[in-house]
Amino acid sequence: MSKLAVLGGKPITRSLVGDARLPKRGDLERKYLLKAYDTGCWDDRVLGATQGAGSMGEKFEHQWARFCSSKYCLPVTNGTHALQMSLEVLEIGAGDEVIVPGLTWQATASAVCDVNAVPILVDVDPQTMCIDPEAVKRHITSRTRAIIPVHLYHRLAEMDQIMRIARKHKLWVIEDCAHTHGSRWGKKGAGSIGHLGTYSFQMSKLMTAGEGGAVMTQKASLYWKLRSLRTCGRAVKGTARIHSGNFRVTSFQAGVLLGQLAAMRKNASVMDRNGRALDRAVAAAPGVAPPRRSKRITRQCSYAYAFLYDKDAFDGLPALKFRKALSAELGVKFGSVYEPLNRSSLYRPHTKKRHQLSKSYLKAINPARWKLPVCQALFGGRAVTSDWAILACPPSRARYLTDAITKIHEHRKELLPASRR
Ligand SMILES: Cc1ncc(COP(=O)(O)O)c(C=O)c1O
């Protein structure tokens, strides 16, 4: 094979995805956005004591719930608030512990601090990058109230095992689905397996309205209470007035999301098909492996495509150099995963004045107290990720991924320092 592209050679392809793009429905986004404007009803504050009163927000709420096979869905301000509201609706707060994976966006854990509970950071499964059910079991105490599995990057967490653990220990399960719009576990959509599920519609996500979020639940009582929590605690359909804040979304966001959902209806199965083809391409290459895919995953849509890199199989070639070389061969950017939360420069709740409630609380929320070797190994070089745009790559082009990895493997010595060749 010719010289590596990163060293000035000819790349395997100028672009792995070629001309392929996941289709959008900008026409519908615009149509619903204008429709929301024209109705003059721009928020969902007090609309309807019954579900389905017909606002744009409620239209999206119904359609998104149905698409995710959830009984109820409540659009809210963002994914962080969706997590916070889920904890609040379950009356989780001071004195409680919530088990969270150490590899996730900081919001999963910071939402727990936002209700004055303690996030218990546990390690992830090295094969899926999602929360390790065995680690969950080891961290359950008499104070544990909930588990928040995050369906991270390119896999859903092992939900059957997590639900079994939750049943045994009488814990709540809140699925963080910010990475996994459109994914399915058996006959259920992500977010409808646990007691609650949360989504983010922030700009980088598979579905977006610029900002936004949603909470899914299967229980009517939780739904109505959530609905009250969303609107400053006002009484909604017989719920008692409660103390809360403003977590409402605008009808404009809901309109855009309706258009995004129309695209997702088509794209979800395409993403799954293309993702599987990329997995096969990775499996056919030396020194790398796709993350383990549970047989229970019937559709995987991913915020980021991810696979596992074995540095030893490349004679110690650092992941950083491997990713750079791969990016150059395929015209697609490859990167790493989130910083593990115990070493994160963003997740530092113990430095925030509002959390200085007591010495013991500050100690409990200090993330440095946790050891997360698997998260660290993934961050340190075991994981390779690429933006979800790569899922537009049709199966006919996936072989370029095999070719590029094989080429780097064959030329690996050229990327090593002279002393190690
Ligand atoms: C896994 C995960 N959970 C929660 C969130 C929070 O969502 P938002 O940014 O909408 O608040 C994000 C956003 O990046 C996320 O990636």
PDB file of N, CA and C and ligand atoms in Angstrom, residues 78-81 83 104-105 107-108 150 152 176 178-179 200-202 204-205 211-212 303 338, ligand 1:
ATOM      1  N   ASN A  78     -33.929  21.655  28.484  1.00  0.00           N
ATOM      2  CA  ASN A  78     -32.725  20.992  27.971  1.00  0.00           C
ATOM      3  C   ASN A  78     -32.533  19.644  28.662  1.00  0.00           C
ATOM      4  N   GLY A  79     -31.493  18.936  28.243  1.00  0.00           N
ATOM      5  CA  GLY A  79     -31.261  17.592  28.793  1.00  0.00           C
ATOM      6  C   GLY A  79     -30.817  17.627  30.243  1.00  0.00           C
ATOM      7  N   THR A  80     -30.109  18.674  30.637  1.00  0.00           N
ATOM      8  CA  THR A  80     -29.664  18.796  32.031  1.00  0.00           C
ATOM      9  C   THR A  80     -30.887  18.957  32.940  1.00  0.00           C
ATOM     10  N   HIS A  81     -31.789  19.837  32.533  1.00  0.00           N
ATOM     11  CA  HIS A  81     -33.003  20.037  33.334  1.00  0.00           C
ATOM     12  C   HIS A  81     -33.884  18.794  33.324  1.00  0.00           C
ATOM     13  N   LEU A  83     -32.874  15.783  33.421  1.00  0.00           N
ATOM     14  CA  LEU A  83     -32.321  14.904  34.466  1.00  0.00           C
ATOM     15  C   LEU A  83     -32.693  15.431  35.849  1.00  0.00           C
ATOM     16  N   THR A 104     -19.230  10.091  30.921  1.00  0.00           N
ATOM     17  CA  THR A 104     -20.437  10.717  30.395  1.00  0.00           C
ATOM     18  C   THR A 104     -20.187  12.219  30.365  1.00  0.00           C
ATOM     19  N   TRP A 105     -21.106  12.939  29.748  1.00  0.00           N
ATOM     20  CA  TRP A 105     -21.046  14.387  29.830  1.00  0.00           C
ATOM     21  C   TRP A 105     -21.333  14.796  31.273  1.00  0.00           C
ATOM     22  N   ALA A 107     -23.162  16.734  32.750  1.00  0.00           N
ATOM     23  CA  ALA A 107     -24.537  17.023  33.169  1.00  0.00           C
ATOM     24  C   ALA A 107     -25.183  15.852  33.911  1.00  0.00           C
ATOM     25  N   THR A 108     -24.831  14.624  33.532  1.00  0.00           N
ATOM     26  CA  THR A 108     -25.461  13.457  34.167  1.00  0.00           C
ATOM     27  C   THR A 108     -25.214  13.492  35.678  1.00  0.00           C
ATOM     28  N   VAL A 150     -26.278   5.723  31.175  1.00  0.00           N
ATOM     29  CA  VAL A 150     -26.203   6.609  30.004  1.00  0.00           C
ATOM     30  C   VAL A 150     -25.969   5.719  28.787  1.00  0.00           C
ATOM     31  N   LEU A 152     -24.256   5.579  25.933  1.00  0.00           N
ATOM     32  CA  LEU A 152     -23.165   6.458  25.514  1.00  0.00           C
ATOM     33  C   LEU A 152     -22.641   6.123  24.122  1.00  0.00           C
ATOM     34  N   ASP A 176     -30.384   8.091  30.640  1.00  0.00           N
ATOM     35  CA  ASP A 176     -29.930   9.321  29.978  1.00  0.00           C
ATOM     36  C   ASP A 176     -29.735   8.976  28.499  1.00  0.00           C
ATOM     37  N   ALA A 178     -29.350  11.124  25.902  1.00  0.00           N
ATOM     38  CA  ALA A 178     -28.908  12.290  25.114  1.00  0.00           C
ATOM     39  C   ALA A 178     -28.143  11.879  23.851  1.00  0.00           C
ATOM     40  N   HIS A 179     -27.602  10.637  23.853  1.00  0.00           N
ATOM     41  CA  HIS A 179     -26.796  10.193  22.709  1.00  0.00           C
ATOM     42  C   HIS A 179     -27.536   9.236  21.787  1.00  0.00           C
ATOM     43  N   SER A 200     -31.810  15.098  25.246  1.00  0.00           N
ATOM     44  CA  SER A 200     -31.320  16.463  24.988  1.00  0.00           C
ATOM     45  C   SER A 200     -31.548  16.751  23.509  1.00  0.00           C
ATOM     46  N   PHE A 201     -31.978  17.972  23.219  1.00  0.00           N
ATOM     47  CA  PHE A 201     -32.107  18.404  21.810  1.00  0.00           C
ATOM     48  C   PHE A 201     -31.172  19.581  21.551  1.00  0.00           C
ATOM     49  N   GLN A 202     -30.036  19.571  22.253  1.00  0.00           N
ATOM     50  CA  GLN A 202     -29.018  20.601  22.065  1.00  0.00           C
ATOM     51  C   GLN A 202     -28.435  20.445  20.661  1.00  0.00           C
ATOM     52  N   SER A 204     -25.751  19.816  19.006  1.00  0.00           N
ATOM     53  CA  SER A 204     -24.902  18.761  18.434  1.00  0.00           C
ATOM     54  C   SER A 204     -25.610  17.405  18.353  1.00  0.00           C
ATOM     55  N   LYS A 205     -26.833  17.310  18.862  1.00  0.00           N
ATOM     56  CA  LYS A 205     -27.465  16.011  19.023  1.00  0.00           C
ATOM     57  C   LYS A 205     -28.131  15.503  17.739  1.00  0.00           C
ATOM     58  N   GLU A 211     -31.650  24.183  21.301  1.00  0.00           N
ATOM     59  CA  GLU A 211     -31.649  23.709  22.685  1.00  0.00           C
ATOM     60  C   GLU A 211     -32.960  22.972  22.904  1.00  0.00           C
ATOM     61  N   GLY A 212     -33.045  22.252  23.988  1.00  0.00           N
ATOM     62  CA  GLY A 212     -34.292  21.560  24.310  1.00  0.00           C
ATOM     63  C   GLY A 212     -34.010  20.229  24.973  1.00  0.00           C
ATOM     64  N   TYR A 303     -24.903   9.107  18.737  1.00  0.00           N
ATOM     65  CA  TYR A 303     -24.400  10.476  18.750  1.00  0.00           C
ATOM     66  C   TYR A 303     -22.981  10.514  18.188  1.00  0.00           C
ATOM     67  N   TYR A 338     -15.132  11.549  26.325  1.00  0.00           N
ATOM     68  CA  TYR A 338     -15.135  12.551  27.399  1.00  0.00           C
ATOM     69  C   TYR A 338     -14.024  12.245  28.404  1.00  0.00           C
TER      70      TYR A 338
HETATM   71  C1  LIG B   1     -24.932  12.209  27.968  1.00  0.00           C
HETATM   72  C2  LIG B   1     -25.501  13.581  28.124  1.00  0.00           C
HETATM   73  N1  LIG B   1     -26.384  13.808  29.117  1.00  0.00           N
HETATM   74  C3  LIG B   1     -26.950  15.014  29.298  1.00  0.00           C
HETATM   75  C4  LIG B   1     -26.647  16.073  28.474  1.00  0.00           C
HETATM   76  C5  LIG B   1     -27.248  17.416  28.767  1.00  0.00           C
HETATM   77  O1  LIG B   1     -28.030  17.900  27.747  1.00  0.00           O
HETATM   78  P1  LIG B   1     -28.191  19.484  27.510  1.00  0.00           P
HETATM   79  O2  LIG B   1     -26.927  19.977  26.888  1.00  0.00           O
HETATM   80  O3  LIG B   1     -29.355  19.578  26.583  1.00  0.00           O
HETATM   81  O4  LIG B   1     -28.450  20.105  28.810  1.00  0.00           O
HETATM   82  C6  LIG B   1     -25.759  15.885  27.412  1.00  0.00           C
HETATM   83  C7  LIG B   1     -25.436  17.004  26.503  1.00  0.00           C
HETATM   84  O5  LIG B   1     -24.427  17.086  25.886  1.00  0.00           O
HETATM   85  C8  LIG B   1     -25.159  14.606  27.239  1.00  0.00           C
HETATM   86  O6  LIG B   1     -24.289  14.383  26.238  1.00  0.00           O
END
